[in-house]
Coordinates of C-alpha atoms in Angstrom, one line a residue:
M1 CA -43.2 4.7 -38.1
T2 CA -40.8 6.6 -36.1
D3 CA -40.5 10.4 -37.1
G4 CA -37.7 10.2 -39.6
M5 CA -38.6 9.8 -43.2
S6 CA -42.4 9.4 -44.2
R7 CA -44.4 7.2 -45.6
P8 CA -45.2 9.1 -48.9
A9 CA -41.7 10.1 -49.0
L10 CA -40.5 6.9 -48.6
L11 CA -42.9 5.5 -51.4
D12 CA -41.8 8.2 -53.5
T13 CA -38.3 7.0 -53.9
L14 CA -39.3 3.5 -54.2
T15 CA -41.1 4.7 -56.8
Q16 CA -38.0 6.5 -58.4
L17 CA -36.3 3.2 -57.9
H18 CA -38.4 1.4 -59.8
S19 CA -39.0 3.8 -62.8
G20 CA -34.6 4.2 -62.9
L21 CA -34.8 0.2 -62.9
H22 CA -36.9 0.6 -66.6
A23 CA -35.1 3.1 -67.3
H24 CA -31.3 0.9 -67.3
H25 CA -31.9 -1.3 -70.0
A26 CA -27.9 -2.1 -69.2
L27 CA -28.7 -3.6 -66.2
S28 CA -28.5 -7.5 -66.8
P29 CA -31.3 -9.7 -66.2
A30 CA -29.9 -10.9 -62.9
E31 CA -29.5 -7.2 -61.7
K32 CA -32.3 -6.5 -62.7
A33 CA -34.5 -9.7 -60.9
M34 CA -32.6 -9.0 -57.9
L35 CA -33.7 -5.6 -57.8
Q36 CA -37.0 -6.7 -58.5
T37 CA -37.3 -8.9 -55.9
V38 CA -36.3 -7.0 -53.1
L39 CA -38.1 -3.8 -54.0
H40 CA -41.4 -6.5 -53.8
D41 CA -40.6 -7.4 -50.5
I42 CA -39.5 -3.8 -49.5
Q43 CA -43.1 -3.0 -51.0
Q44 CA -45.0 -6.4 -49.1
A45 CA -43.6 -5.1 -45.6
L46 CA -45.2 -1.4 -46.4
D47 CA -48.2 -3.2 -46.7
A48 CA -47.9 -5.4 -43.8
E49 CA -46.8 -2.7 -41.6
E50 CA -44.2 -5.0 -40.9
P51 CA -40.1 -3.9 -39.3
H52 CA -37.9 -4.3 -43.2
P53 CA -36.2 -8.1 -43.2
H54 CA -32.3 -7.5 -42.8
D55 CA -31.1 -9.4 -45.1
T56 CA -34.0 -6.9 -47.4
V57 CA -31.6 -3.8 -46.4
E58 CA -28.2 -6.4 -46.8
R59 CA -29.7 -6.7 -50.5
L60 CA -30.0 -3.4 -51.0
E61 CA -26.5 -2.3 -49.7
T62 CA -25.7 -5.1 -52.0
A63 CA -26.9 -3.8 -55.1
A64 CA -26.2 -0.5 -54.6
V65 CA -22.2 -1.4 -54.4
S66 CA -22.6 -3.7 -57.7
F67 CA -24.5 -0.5 -59.4
E68 CA -21.6 1.9 -58.3
T69 CA -19.3 1.5 -61.4
K70 CA -22.0 0.8 -64.0
H71 CA -25.2 2.4 -63.4
P72 CA -24.2 5.2 -60.5
E73 CA -27.6 7.1 -60.8
L74 CA -29.2 3.2 -59.9
S75 CA -26.3 3.0 -56.7
S76 CA -27.9 6.6 -55.5
L77 CA -31.1 5.7 -55.1
T78 CA -30.7 2.5 -54.1
R79 CA -28.7 4.3 -51.0
Q80 CA -31.9 7.5 -50.8
V81 CA -34.2 3.5 -51.0
I82 CA -31.8 1.8 -47.9
A83 CA -32.3 5.3 -46.0
A84 CA -36.1 5.4 -46.1
I85 CA -36.5 2.0 -44.9
R86 CA -34.2 3.5 -41.8
G87 CA -35.2 6.9 -41.4
A88 CA -39.5 5.1 -41.8
G89 CA -38.7 2.8 -39.2
I90 CA -39.6 0.2 -41.4

């Protein structure tokens, strides 16, 4: 990892996004599935301590944009995860 965001801070941000995902009952099944898949991919990358796949960040960016209108708090959390991933060098 680089000297950006620490691993514990990244894990905390991911936990916040997980909590937000479970708290938003207004999400469609497709939206929930997309976020769950991406979060699972990120967790696997963290566990393996490997660099994040570029497509995972792209999928998170797509999710953040799609949440902007109906779920702005999830959009914000998703963008925080993107920044954390990039900052942590994962």
